[in-house]
Short mmCIF file of C-alpha atoms in Angstrom, two decimals:
data_model
loop_
_atom_site.label_atom_id
_atom_site.label_comp_id
_atom_site.label_asym_id
_atom_site.label_seq_id
_atom_site.Cartn_x
_atom_site.Cartn_y
_atom_site.Cartn_z
CA MET A 1 17.00 37.32 -12.97
CA THR A 2 18.41 37.32 -16.55
CA ALA A 3 17.23 34.02 -16.61
CA ALA A 4 13.27 35.81 -15.77
CA ALA A 5 14.33 38.29 -17.81
CA ASP A 6 15.00 36.09 -21.25
CA HIS A 7 11.74 33.35 -20.09
CA PRO A 8 9.10 35.54 -19.57
CA SER A 9 6.65 33.26 -18.56
CA PRO A 10 2.33 32.30 -17.79
CA LEU A 11 3.58 30.50 -15.01
CA PRO A 12 1.67 31.17 -11.62
CA ALA A 13 4.03 33.06 -8.77
CA PRO A 14 6.57 30.85 -6.87
CA ALA A 15 4.34 31.17 -3.62
CA ALA A 16 1.75 29.20 -5.70
CA ALA A 17 3.87 26.69 -6.13
CA GLU A 18 4.71 26.84 -2.30
CA VAL A 19 1.11 26.21 -1.38
CA ASP A 20 0.40 23.77 -3.49
CA LEU A 21 3.79 21.55 -2.66
CA LEU A 22 2.66 22.51 0.74
CA GLY A 23 -0.75 21.59 0.43
CA ALA A 24 -0.43 18.14 -1.11
CA LEU A 25 2.09 17.05 1.14
CA ALA A 26 0.22 17.69 3.92
CA TYR A 27 -3.22 15.76 2.54
CA GLY A 28 -0.85 13.39 1.52
CA GLU A 29 0.87 12.50 4.78
CA LEU A 30 -2.77 13.75 6.60
CA SER A 31 -4.50 11.18 5.04
CA SER A 32 -1.66 8.32 4.88
CA PHE A 33 -1.92 9.19 9.22
CA LEU A 34 -6.04 8.50 8.65
CA ARG A 35 -5.37 4.72 6.38
CA LEU A 36 -2.69 3.59 8.69
CA SER A 37 -4.26 3.97 12.03
CA ALA A 38 -7.62 2.85 10.62
CA GLU A 39 -5.41 -0.17 8.94
CA ALA A 40 -3.29 -0.97 12.44
CA ALA A 41 -6.54 -2.73 13.76
CA GLY A 42 -6.61 -4.88 12.14
CA ALA A 43 -3.83 -6.47 12.39
CA PRO A 44 -3.65 -9.59 14.07
CA SER A 45 -1.77 -8.82 16.90
CA LEU A 46 -0.70 -6.36 19.32
CA ARG A 47 2.44 -6.13 17.94
CA GLU A 48 1.83 -5.79 14.65
CA ILE A 49 -1.34 -3.50 15.84
CA GLU A 50 1.81 -0.81 17.20
CA GLY A 51 3.28 -1.30 14.45
CA LEU A 52 1.28 0.76 12.31
CA ALA A 53 -0.29 3.08 14.21
CA ARG A 54 3.35 3.66 15.07
CA LEU A 55 4.02 4.51 11.39
CA GLY A 56 1.20 5.94 11.08
CA VAL A 57 1.87 8.63 13.55
CA GLU A 58 4.62 9.37 12.15
CA HIS A 59 3.03 10.57 9.24
CA PHE A 60 1.03 13.14 11.75
CA SER A 61 4.30 14.79 13.27
CA ARG A 62 5.09 15.52 9.34
CA TYR A 63 1.35 16.35 8.85
CA ARG A 64 2.07 19.15 11.81
CA LEU A 65 4.89 20.24 10.15
CA LEU A 66 3.67 21.33 6.86
CA SER A 67 0.88 22.72 8.63
CA ALA A 68 2.66 24.82 10.72
CA ARG A 69 4.74 26.06 7.79
CA LEU A 70 1.57 27.40 6.08
CA ARG A 71 0.04 28.57 8.68
CA GLU A 72 3.02 30.91 9.31
CA VAL A 73 3.00 31.33 5.43
CA GLY A 74 -0.90 32.89 5.71
CA VAL A 75 -2.13 30.01 4.26
CA ALA A 76 -4.91 28.16 6.14
CA PRO A 77 -3.95 24.47 5.99
CA GLU A 78 -7.60 23.25 5.19
CA SER A 79 -7.54 25.57 1.80
CA ALA A 80 -4.46 24.57 0.87
CA MET A 81 -5.14 21.02 1.26
CA GLY A 82 -8.19 21.66 -0.72
CA PRO A 83 -7.77 20.59 -4.28
CA PHE A 84 -5.38 17.72 -3.11
CA ARG A 85 -8.38 15.40 -1.78
CA VAL A 86 -9.88 14.38 -4.71
CA ALA A 87 -6.94 12.99 -6.37
CA LEU A 88 -5.42 11.69 -3.09
CA ASP A 89 -9.02 9.61 -1.87
CA ALA A 90 -9.39 8.88 -5.43
CA PHE A 91 -5.74 7.09 -4.87
CA HIS A 92 -6.39 5.92 -1.29
CA ALA A 93 -9.44 4.05 -2.40
CA ARG A 94 -7.50 2.13 -5.51
CA THR A 95 -5.24 0.80 -3.37
CA THR A 96 -7.00 -0.29 -0.62
CA PRO A 97 -5.21 -2.74 0.90
CA ARG A 98 -6.49 -6.04 1.73
CA ASP A 99 -4.78 -7.50 4.93
CA TRP A 100 -2.39 -5.83 7.08
CA THR A 101 1.03 -7.02 5.41
CA GLU A 102 -0.79 -4.55 2.35
CA SER A 103 -1.14 -2.02 4.09
CA LEU A 104 3.33 -2.68 5.43
CA ILE A 105 3.96 -2.81 1.82
CA LYS A 106 2.01 0.27 0.58
CA ALA A 107 4.13 2.41 3.56
CA TYR A 108 6.73 1.32 2.85
CA VAL A 109 6.74 1.40 -1.02
CA GLY A 110 3.39 4.02 -1.53
CA ASP A 111 5.54 6.24 0.48
CA GLY A 112 8.81 5.99 -0.59
CA ILE A 113 7.72 6.63 -4.05
CA ALA A 114 6.22 9.78 -2.97
CA THR A 115 8.71 10.63 -1.24
CA ASP A 116 11.04 10.14 -4.20
CA PHE A 117 8.36 12.51 -6.16
CA TYR A 118 8.02 15.01 -3.93
CA LEU A 119 11.83 15.85 -2.98
CA GLU A 120 12.11 16.13 -6.95
CA VAL A 121 9.19 18.77 -6.63
CA SER A 122 10.81 20.74 -3.95
CA ALA A 123 14.46 21.19 -5.94
CA HIS A 124 13.02 24.98 -6.78
CA VAL A 125 11.03 25.55 -3.72
CA GLY A 126 12.37 28.92 -2.14
CA GLU A 127 14.60 28.35 0.70
CA THR A 128 12.86 27.75 3.86
CA THR A 129 10.18 25.64 2.48
CA GLN A 130 12.31 23.33 0.84
CA ARG A 131 14.68 23.06 4.16
CA LEU A 132 11.38 22.00 5.77
CA VAL A 133 10.38 19.63 2.74
CA ARG A 134 13.69 18.03 3.22
CA GLU A 135 13.80 17.21 6.66
CA VAL A 136 10.36 16.33 6.30
CA LEU A 137 10.88 13.46 3.78
CA GLY A 138 14.87 13.63 4.06
CA ALA A 139 14.73 12.22 7.52
CA ALA A 140 12.42 9.40 5.43
CA VAL A 141 15.79 8.57 3.56
CA THR A 142 18.52 9.95 6.03
CA GLY A 143 17.38 9.16 9.29
CA GLY A 144 16.77 12.73 9.99
CA GLY A 145 18.27 14.94 12.36
CA ALA A 146 16.98 17.38 15.67
CA GLY A 147 13.39 18.42 15.15
CA ALA A 148 12.98 15.64 12.52
CA PRO A 149 9.93 13.51 12.96
CA GLN A 150 10.81 9.99 15.16
CA THR A 151 11.07 7.13 12.34
CA ALA A 152 12.96 7.55 9.49
CA GLN A 153 12.34 5.44 6.77
CA SER A 154 15.10 3.60 6.84
CA ASP A 155 13.43 1.90 10.32
CA VAL A 156 10.25 1.95 8.25
CA GLY A 157 12.30 -0.49 6.22
CA ASP A 158 13.23 -2.39 9.22
CA TYR A 159 10.84 -3.00 10.40
CA VAL A 160 8.31 -3.98 7.42
CA VAL A 161 11.34 -5.80 6.43
CA ALA A 162 10.65 -7.93 9.47
CA ALA A 163 7.37 -7.78 9.53
CA VAL A 164 6.80 -9.51 5.99
CA ALA A 165 9.61 -11.97 6.69
CA ARG A 166 7.09 -12.90 10.30
CA ALA A 167 4.44 -12.78 7.87
CA SER A 168 5.68 -14.83 5.32
CA ALA A 169 7.33 -17.95 6.93
CA GLU A 170 3.52 -18.43 8.11
CA ASP A 171 2.15 -17.89 4.55
CA PRO A 172 4.06 -19.25 1.52
CA GLN A 173 2.15 -17.21 -1.01
CA LEU A 174 2.95 -14.17 0.26
CA SER A 175 5.56 -13.18 -1.46
CA SER A 176 3.54 -13.66 -4.54
CA ARG A 177 0.26 -11.63 -3.52
CA LEU A 178 3.34 -8.91 -2.31
CA ALA A 179 5.13 -8.52 -5.10
CA LEU A 180 2.12 -8.44 -7.22
CA TRP A 181 0.37 -5.59 -5.19
CA GLY A 182 3.62 -3.29 -4.82
CA ARG A 183 3.71 -3.72 -9.08
CA ARG A 184 -0.23 -2.25 -8.37
CA LEU A 185 1.34 0.50 -5.97
CA VAL A 186 3.49 1.57 -8.29
CA GLY A 187 2.06 1.67 -11.22
CA GLU A 188 -0.96 3.41 -9.46
CA ALA A 189 1.30 6.48 -7.41
CA LEU A 190 2.98 7.29 -11.34
CA SER A 191 -0.77 8.25 -12.87
CA GLN A 192 -1.17 9.97 -9.35
CA ALA A 193 2.03 11.94 -9.35
CA GLN A 194 1.59 12.07 -12.88
CA GLY A 195 -1.93 13.44 -12.35
CA ILE A 196 -1.31 16.07 -9.94
CA VAL A 197 1.22 17.25 -12.78
CA THR A 198 -0.90 18.02 -14.82
CA ASP A 199 -3.70 19.75 -12.85
CA HIS A 200 -1.36 22.18 -11.00
CA PRO A 201 0.56 23.87 -13.70
CA ALA A 202 2.56 25.58 -10.22
CA LEU A 203 3.44 22.53 -9.50
CA ALA A 204 5.25 21.48 -12.61
CA SER A 205 6.64 24.37 -12.87
CA LEU A 206 8.68 23.63 -10.11
CA LEU A 207 9.50 20.01 -11.90
CA THR A 208 11.00 21.83 -14.45
CA GLY A 209 12.46 24.82 -12.59
CA GLY A 210 9.90 27.61 -13.81
CA ALA A 211 9.36 29.17 -10.52
CA GLY A 212 12.56 30.24 -9.69
CA GLY A 213 16.13 29.88 -9.65
CA GLY A 214 16.84 26.30 -11.50
CA ASP A 215 21.18 26.28 -13.63
CA GLY A 216 21.59 25.91 -17.05
CA ASP A 217 20.42 22.82 -17.91
CA GLY A 218 17.28 23.92 -16.42
CA ALA A 219 17.31 26.89 -18.32
CA ALA A 220 18.10 24.74 -21.18
CA SER A 221 14.87 22.57 -20.93
CA ARG A 222 12.76 25.14 -20.77
CA ASN A 223 13.85 26.50 -24.42
CA ALA A 224 11.21 23.22 -25.74
CA HIS A 225 7.94 21.95 -24.35
CA GLY A 226 9.47 18.50 -25.22
CA ALA A 227 12.36 19.67 -23.67
CA ASP A 228 9.91 19.75 -19.83
CA LEU A 229 8.77 16.06 -20.77
CA VAL A 230 12.03 14.58 -21.15
CA GLU A 231 13.31 15.64 -17.99
CA VAL A 232 9.90 15.04 -16.62
CA GLY A 233 10.48 11.83 -17.92
CA ALA A 234 13.86 11.03 -15.74
CA MET A 235 12.46 12.19 -13.34
CA PHE A 236 9.71 8.86 -13.28
CA MET A 237 12.52 7.00 -14.41
CA ARG A 238 14.50 7.67 -11.10
CA ILE A 239 12.22 7.26 -9.20
CA THR A 240 10.89 4.16 -10.68
CA GLN A 241 14.92 2.72 -9.74
CA ALA A 242 14.08 3.68 -6.46
CA HIS A 243 10.80 1.73 -5.68
CA VAL A 244 12.54 -1.66 -7.68
CA ARG A 245 15.32 -1.54 -5.04
CA ARG A 246 13.13 -1.00 -1.83
CA MET A 247 10.97 -4.09 -3.87
CA GLY A 248 14.40 -5.89 -3.74
CA ARG A 249 14.80 -4.68 -0.23
CA LEU A 250 12.10 -7.10 0.92
CA GLY A 251 13.21 -10.05 -1.26
CA LEU A 252 9.80 -8.91 -3.42
CA THR A 253 10.13 -9.30 -7.18
CA ALA A 254 9.57 -5.56 -8.66
CA MET B 1 5.60 -3.03 57.48
CA THR B 2 3.74 -3.28 60.37
CA ALA B 3 0.67 -2.67 58.95
CA ALA B 4 1.65 -5.90 56.24
CA ALA B 5 2.57 -8.30 59.64
CA ASP B 6 -1.20 -7.31 60.94
CA HIS B 7 -2.91 -7.64 58.12
CA PRO B 8 -1.36 -11.14 56.53
CA SER B 9 -3.05 -11.16 52.98
CA PRO B 10 -3.83 -12.98 50.01
CA LEU B 11 -3.65 -10.54 47.78
CA PRO B 12 -1.70 -10.75 45.00
CA ALA B 13 2.12 -8.61 45.39
CA PRO B 14 2.40 -5.00 44.39
CA ALA B 15 4.76 -6.17 40.91
CA ALA B 16 1.30 -7.99 39.67
CA ALA B 17 -1.12 -4.75 40.71
CA GLU B 18 1.56 -1.95 38.45
CA VAL B 19 2.20 -4.50 35.73
CA ASP B 20 -2.16 -4.73 35.33
CA LEU B 21 -2.46 -0.74 36.33
CA LEU B 22 -0.23 -0.17 33.60
CA GLY B 23 -1.81 -3.22 31.29
CA ALA B 24 -5.01 -1.54 31.63
CA LEU B 25 -3.67 1.69 31.02
CA ALA B 26 -1.72 0.78 28.27
CA TYR B 27 -4.03 -1.38 26.79
CA GLY B 28 -6.78 1.99 27.29
CA GLU B 29 -4.77 4.27 25.26
CA LEU B 30 -3.62 2.07 22.56
CA SER B 31 -7.33 1.56 21.77
CA SER B 32 -8.07 4.84 22.55
CA PHE B 33 -5.91 6.25 19.73
CA LEU B 34 -7.23 3.38 17.23
CA ARG B 35 -10.52 4.20 17.59
CA LEU B 36 -10.53 8.38 17.49
CA SER B 37 -7.83 8.02 14.56
CA ALA B 38 -11.07 5.98 12.35
CA GLU B 39 -13.46 8.47 13.79
CA ALA B 40 -11.46 11.22 12.63
CA ALA B 41 -11.43 10.16 8.87
CA GLY B 42 -15.73 11.00 9.12
CA ALA B 43 -15.47 14.62 10.61
CA PRO B 44 -17.36 16.91 8.43
CA SER B 45 -14.18 19.21 7.95
CA LEU B 46 -10.87 18.94 7.81
CA ARG B 47 -10.52 20.75 10.56
CA GLU B 48 -12.66 18.71 12.57
CA ILE B 49 -10.27 15.68 11.38
CA GLU B 50 -7.58 17.26 12.10
CA GLY B 51 -9.24 18.58 15.41
CA LEU B 52 -9.67 14.80 16.35
CA ALA B 53 -6.69 13.03 15.09
CA ARG B 54 -4.34 15.38 17.24
CA LEU B 55 -6.79 13.70 20.35
CA GLY B 56 -6.51 10.34 19.05
CA VAL B 57 -2.32 10.91 18.83
CA GLU B 58 -1.80 12.44 22.17
CA HIS B 59 -3.49 8.57 23.22
CA PHE B 60 -0.46 7.25 21.33
CA SER B 61 1.96 9.33 23.15
CA ARG B 62 1.10 7.93 26.29
CA TYR B 63 0.58 4.56 25.04
CA ARG B 64 4.46 4.83 24.46
CA LEU B 65 5.34 6.19 27.57
CA LEU B 66 3.17 3.49 29.62
CA SER B 67 4.34 0.26 27.22
CA ALA B 68 8.81 1.76 27.45
CA ARG B 69 7.86 1.45 31.48
CA LEU B 70 6.35 -2.20 31.61
CA ARG B 71 9.93 -2.89 29.10
CA GLU B 72 10.98 -0.99 31.89
CA VAL B 73 10.47 -3.48 33.94
CA GLY B 74 10.81 -6.66 32.59
CA VAL B 75 7.47 -7.60 30.78
CA ALA B 76 6.16 -7.48 27.26
CA PRO B 77 3.60 -4.37 26.86
CA GLU B 78 1.65 -7.58 24.65
CA SER B 79 1.33 -10.00 27.62
CA ALA B 80 0.22 -7.02 30.29
CA MET B 81 -2.42 -5.64 28.22
CA GLY B 82 -3.45 -9.35 26.73
CA PRO B 83 -6.03 -9.60 29.68
CA PHE B 84 -7.59 -6.20 29.05
CA ARG B 85 -9.01 -6.33 25.21
CA VAL B 86 -11.99 -8.71 25.81
CA ALA B 87 -13.54 -6.06 28.53
CA LEU B 88 -12.04 -2.33 26.78
CA ASP B 89 -13.03 -3.54 22.96
CA ALA B 90 -16.33 -4.21 24.51
CA PHE B 91 -16.69 -1.09 26.22
CA HIS B 92 -16.09 0.11 23.05
CA ALA B 93 -18.24 -1.87 21.45
CA ARG B 94 -21.32 -0.46 23.78
CA THR B 95 -20.17 3.25 23.28
CA THR B 96 -19.38 2.91 19.42
CA PRO B 97 -20.00 7.15 17.93
CA ARG B 98 -22.66 8.12 15.30
CA ASP B 99 -21.11 10.48 14.34
CA TRP B 100 -17.93 13.17 15.39
CA THR B 101 -19.61 14.78 17.92
CA GLU B 102 -20.61 12.04 19.71
CA SER B 103 -16.89 10.80 19.33
CA LEU B 104 -15.62 14.75 20.81
CA ILE B 105 -18.36 13.79 23.87
CA LYS B 106 -16.34 10.48 24.37
CA ALA B 107 -13.14 11.95 24.50
CA TYR B 108 -12.84 14.21 26.71
CA VAL B 109 -16.24 12.52 29.13
CA GLY B 110 -15.20 8.95 29.05
CA ASP B 111 -11.63 9.57 29.00
CA GLY B 112 -11.94 12.02 31.83
CA ILE B 113 -13.92 9.02 33.53
CA ALA B 114 -11.07 6.85 33.15
CA THR B 115 -8.62 9.35 33.74
CA ASP B 116 -9.90 9.70 37.09
CA PHE B 117 -10.29 6.03 37.62
CA TYR B 118 -7.06 5.50 36.63
CA LEU B 119 -5.58 8.25 39.00
CA GLU B 120 -7.26 6.88 41.95
CA VAL B 121 -6.05 3.33 41.26
CA SER B 122 -2.15 4.03 41.42
CA ALA B 123 -2.50 5.71 44.57
CA HIS B 124 -0.95 2.66 46.31
CA VAL B 125 1.37 1.93 43.26
CA GLY B 126 4.70 1.75 43.53
CA GLU B 127 6.63 5.24 43.42
CA THR B 128 8.35 5.16 40.42
CA THR B 129 5.38 3.89 37.82
CA GLN B 130 3.12 6.53 40.13
CA ARG B 131 5.10 9.00 39.20
CA LEU B 132 4.62 7.89 35.06
CA VAL B 133 0.69 7.23 35.28
CA ARG B 134 0.20 10.77 37.11
CA GLU B 135 2.31 12.28 34.61
CA VAL B 136 0.90 10.67 31.90
CA LEU B 137 -2.69 11.42 33.14
CA GLY B 138 -2.23 14.48 35.41
CA ALA B 139 -1.19 15.81 31.94
CA ALA B 140 -4.35 15.00 31.28
CA VAL B 141 -5.87 17.37 34.40
CA THR B 142 -3.30 20.15 34.62
CA GLY B 143 -1.36 21.11 31.93
CA GLY B 144 1.40 18.66 32.23
CA GLY B 145 5.13 19.58 32.59
CA ALA B 146 8.67 18.33 30.78
CA GLY B 147 8.12 15.63 28.94
CA ALA B 148 3.97 15.10 29.42
CA PRO B 149 2.36 14.49 26.23
CA GLN B 150 1.25 18.08 24.26
CA THR B 151 -2.11 18.16 24.60
CA ALA B 152 -3.71 18.64 28.27
CA GLN B 153 -7.08 17.58 28.90
CA SER B 154 -8.21 21.42 30.05
CA ASP B 155 -7.24 21.78 26.14
CA VAL B 156 -8.64 18.62 25.41
CA GLY B 157 -11.70 20.30 26.79
CA ASP B 158 -11.10 24.08 25.50
CA TYR B 159 -11.41 22.70 21.97
CA VAL B 160 -14.11 19.69 22.34
CA VAL B 161 -16.16 22.56 23.85
CA ALA B 162 -15.43 24.99 20.81
CA ALA B 163 -16.30 22.40 18.32
CA VAL B 164 -19.76 21.32 20.55
CA ALA B 165 -20.28 24.55 20.28
CA ARG B 166 -20.03 24.81 16.02
CA ALA B 167 -21.61 21.99 15.63
CA SER B 168 -24.39 23.27 17.81
CA ALA B 169 -25.07 26.10 15.68
CA GLU B 170 -26.02 24.07 13.01
CA ASP B 171 -28.28 21.49 14.82
CA PRO B 172 -30.55 22.93 17.70
CA GLN B 173 -31.19 19.04 18.71
CA LEU B 174 -28.04 18.70 19.49
CA SER B 175 -27.26 19.13 22.54
CA SER B 176 -30.34 17.26 24.12
CA ARG B 177 -28.22 14.36 21.83
CA LEU B 178 -25.37 14.73 23.92
CA ALA B 179 -26.78 14.94 27.03
CA LEU B 180 -28.10 11.60 26.50
CA TRP B 181 -25.27 10.55 25.09
CA GLY B 182 -22.89 11.50 28.37
CA ARG B 183 -25.41 9.45 30.39
CA ARG B 184 -25.11 6.61 28.85
CA LEU B 185 -21.31 6.83 28.53
CA VAL B 186 -21.24 7.15 32.13
CA GLY B 187 -23.08 4.64 32.66
CA GLU B 188 -21.03 2.32 30.42
CA ALA B 189 -17.71 3.65 31.76
CA LEU B 190 -18.37 3.19 35.55
CA SER B 191 -19.66 -0.46 34.77
CA GLN B 192 -16.28 -1.06 32.39
CA ALA B 193 -14.38 0.34 36.00
CA GLN B 194 -15.91 -2.19 38.32
CA GLY B 195 -16.09 -5.45 36.58
CA ILE B 196 -12.22 -5.00 36.18
CA VAL B 197 -11.94 -4.40 39.06
CA THR B 198 -13.97 -7.10 39.65
CA ASP B 199 -11.69 -9.56 37.10
CA HIS B 200 -8.94 -8.64 38.91
CA PRO B 201 -7.99 -8.41 42.35
CA ALA B 202 -4.44 -7.08 41.95
CA LEU B 203 -5.64 -4.38 40.77
CA ALA B 204 -8.91 -4.18 43.37
CA SER B 205 -6.45 -4.13 46.53
CA LEU B 206 -4.33 -1.51 44.81
CA LEU B 207 -7.95 0.66 45.53
CA THR B 208 -8.07 0.16 49.10
CA GLY B 209 -4.49 0.44 49.72
CA GLY B 210 -3.93 -3.42 50.17
CA ALA B 211 -0.86 -3.96 48.31
CA GLY B 212 1.12 -1.39 50.14
CA GLY B 213 1.67 1.24 52.28
CA GLY B 214 -1.87 2.80 53.67
CA ASP B 215 -2.51 4.71 56.35
CA GLY B 216 -4.79 4.36 59.07
CA ASP B 217 -7.67 5.11 57.37
CA GLY B 218 -6.68 1.85 54.75
CA ALA B 219 -5.71 0.28 57.18
CA ALA B 220 -9.38 0.03 59.40
CA SER B 221 -11.79 -0.49 56.04
CA ARG B 222 -9.17 -3.43 55.52
CA ASN B 223 -10.95 -5.14 58.69
CA ALA B 224 -13.94 -5.80 56.88
CA HIS B 225 -14.79 -6.51 53.05
CA GLY B 226 -17.65 -4.04 53.82
CA ALA B 227 -15.13 -1.27 54.44
CA ASP B 228 -13.56 -1.85 51.29
CA LEU B 229 -16.70 -1.71 49.39
CA VAL B 230 -17.90 1.50 51.28
CA GLU B 231 -14.82 3.36 50.41
CA VAL B 232 -15.00 1.84 46.54
CA GLY B 233 -18.31 3.29 46.41
CA ALA B 234 -16.96 7.01 47.53
CA MET B 235 -14.61 6.47 44.57
CA PHE B 236 -16.83 6.12 42.22
CA MET B 237 -19.28 8.90 43.97
CA ARG B 238 -15.99 11.28 43.06
CA ILE B 239 -15.78 10.02 39.42
CA THR B 240 -19.19 10.54 39.02
CA GLN B 241 -19.01 14.03 40.80
CA ALA B 242 -16.50 15.16 38.40
CA HIS B 243 -18.26 13.99 35.49
CA VAL B 244 -21.05 16.33 35.91
CA ARG B 245 -18.17 18.96 36.37
CA ARG B 246 -17.59 18.24 32.20
CA MET B 247 -20.56 18.22 31.54
CA GLY B 248 -21.69 21.67 32.94
CA ARG B 249 -18.25 22.44 31.11
CA LEU B 250 -20.43 21.76 28.18
CA GLY B 251 -23.29 22.79 28.77
CA LEU B 252 -24.73 19.85 28.77
CA THR B 253 -27.42 18.01 31.09
CA ALA B 254 -26.05 15.16 33.17
#
C-alpha cells in the first residue's frame, strides 16, 4: 500500500499483467504441443516417436490448466493468447529442428529457458495464478505434486539425455552439431523473451515487481529505469547459467 | 473345452490374437494422435486448433493404456505394433484430409468405424484384455467410467457436429463435399479392416470366435469357411449401419 502510494505509476493493473502472463504461457504450451507432436512423426522408430509424443502431450496438459484458469478469471483463452501468436510462431519458425535429435534438445533446453523465464515473471503476480504457474512450470523442475502434469522436466531431462546418447552412438558428429544447435536456441530464446518484455509493458512490470507487492529491493530498483534494466539483466544471466547446466547434463558444450 | 476338442484347428493361440488386437489398436491410436495433432495446426482459429488437439490427445491417452497392457503381458509395444504400420499408414495416406473440416469428419466417422470394428474383434479375447479394450473404446460410445479417457465419443460427436455447423454456415457447399468425403472414408476404412483380417489369421479367428469360447452359433459358423464369411459380412453390415447413423447425426448424406 505505502509502496504503491510512494510510487504512483502508469503501469497497467495487475489483472492485465496476469492475463498477459497466462496468455503467453498458454500459447507457448499449445504451440510446443503442436510442434512436438508434428515432429514426433518424423522420429526414426516407434520408441522415439512415443518419446517425443509424450513430451508434446505434456505441454497440452499444461495448456489445459492455464486456459482453464483464464476462463476462471473471465477471459477467453483465444483473446489472451492472441497478442503472443506472432512472436511465438516466429520463434518456432526460426528454430525449426532439422531432425528428431534437434527436437529433443529444443524440448529440453528450449523449454528449460522458457520455464525459467516465466517463473521469474510470475514472482509478482497474484497468489492463485502464481500457485498455478508454479505448479504447471515448477513441476517441470521439481517433479511436481498432486495435480501437476505427469512428466516432470527432470524426467524429460532423463529421457532426452538417454535418447541423445542412443543417437550419438550411431553418429559421432552429432555432439558438435547439437552443441551448435543449443547455442542457437539460447540466443533465439533470450531475444524472444526480451522482445516479449519490450512489447508487453504489463509483463515487464511484473519482472521488476511493479504490478504489486515487491520487497525493499524491488522498490529500490524502481527508483530509476536503469536499476530496472540491471535487474532484468541479472535475470537473463541466471537463465543463461541454468542453460549452461542443462547443456552440461547433456554432455554438450554450451 | 468340448468345442475346442470337437474343432481342432490350426488357428494361432489366443495369446497371439490378443497381441495382434492390442498391437493393431495401439498403433491405430498412436497414428490417429500424430495425424490429428499435425492437422490441428492448420485449423483456422485457436478455438478449432484446441478442438482438434483435444481429439488427438485423447487418442494418445488410449495408446498409453493399450501399450501399458502390452508391456504387462510381456510384449514390447513396438513389436506388437510393427506388423500393422504399413497398412495403417497406407490408410492414412489414402485419407489425408484436405482441411480441418475433413479432419473433423475423419475423427468422428472414421474413428467410429474403427471403434465398431475392434469392439467386434474383442468379443472373443481374454477377459482382462477385453475389459481394457471395451473401456478404451467403449468409453468412446457410452461416455466411459472411472479411468476411461476423458473425452467420450459422444462428446466427440457433440463437438464435431457443432464445429461442422459453424463451418457450414460460412460455406454452403461444405455439406456436399463432406458427404462425399464420408463415403470415401467408409469405403477405405472397410477395405482397410478387411485387409487387416485377411493378413492376420489370429485376428480373423477372433471374429468368428475361433480363438476360444464361442457359443452354439459360433461353433456352427465354423463348420464351413462360407459360414465364417457370412458372419464377417454381417459384421461389416452392422458397422455400415452405425456409420449411416453417424453421418445422419452430422446432417450429411451417407
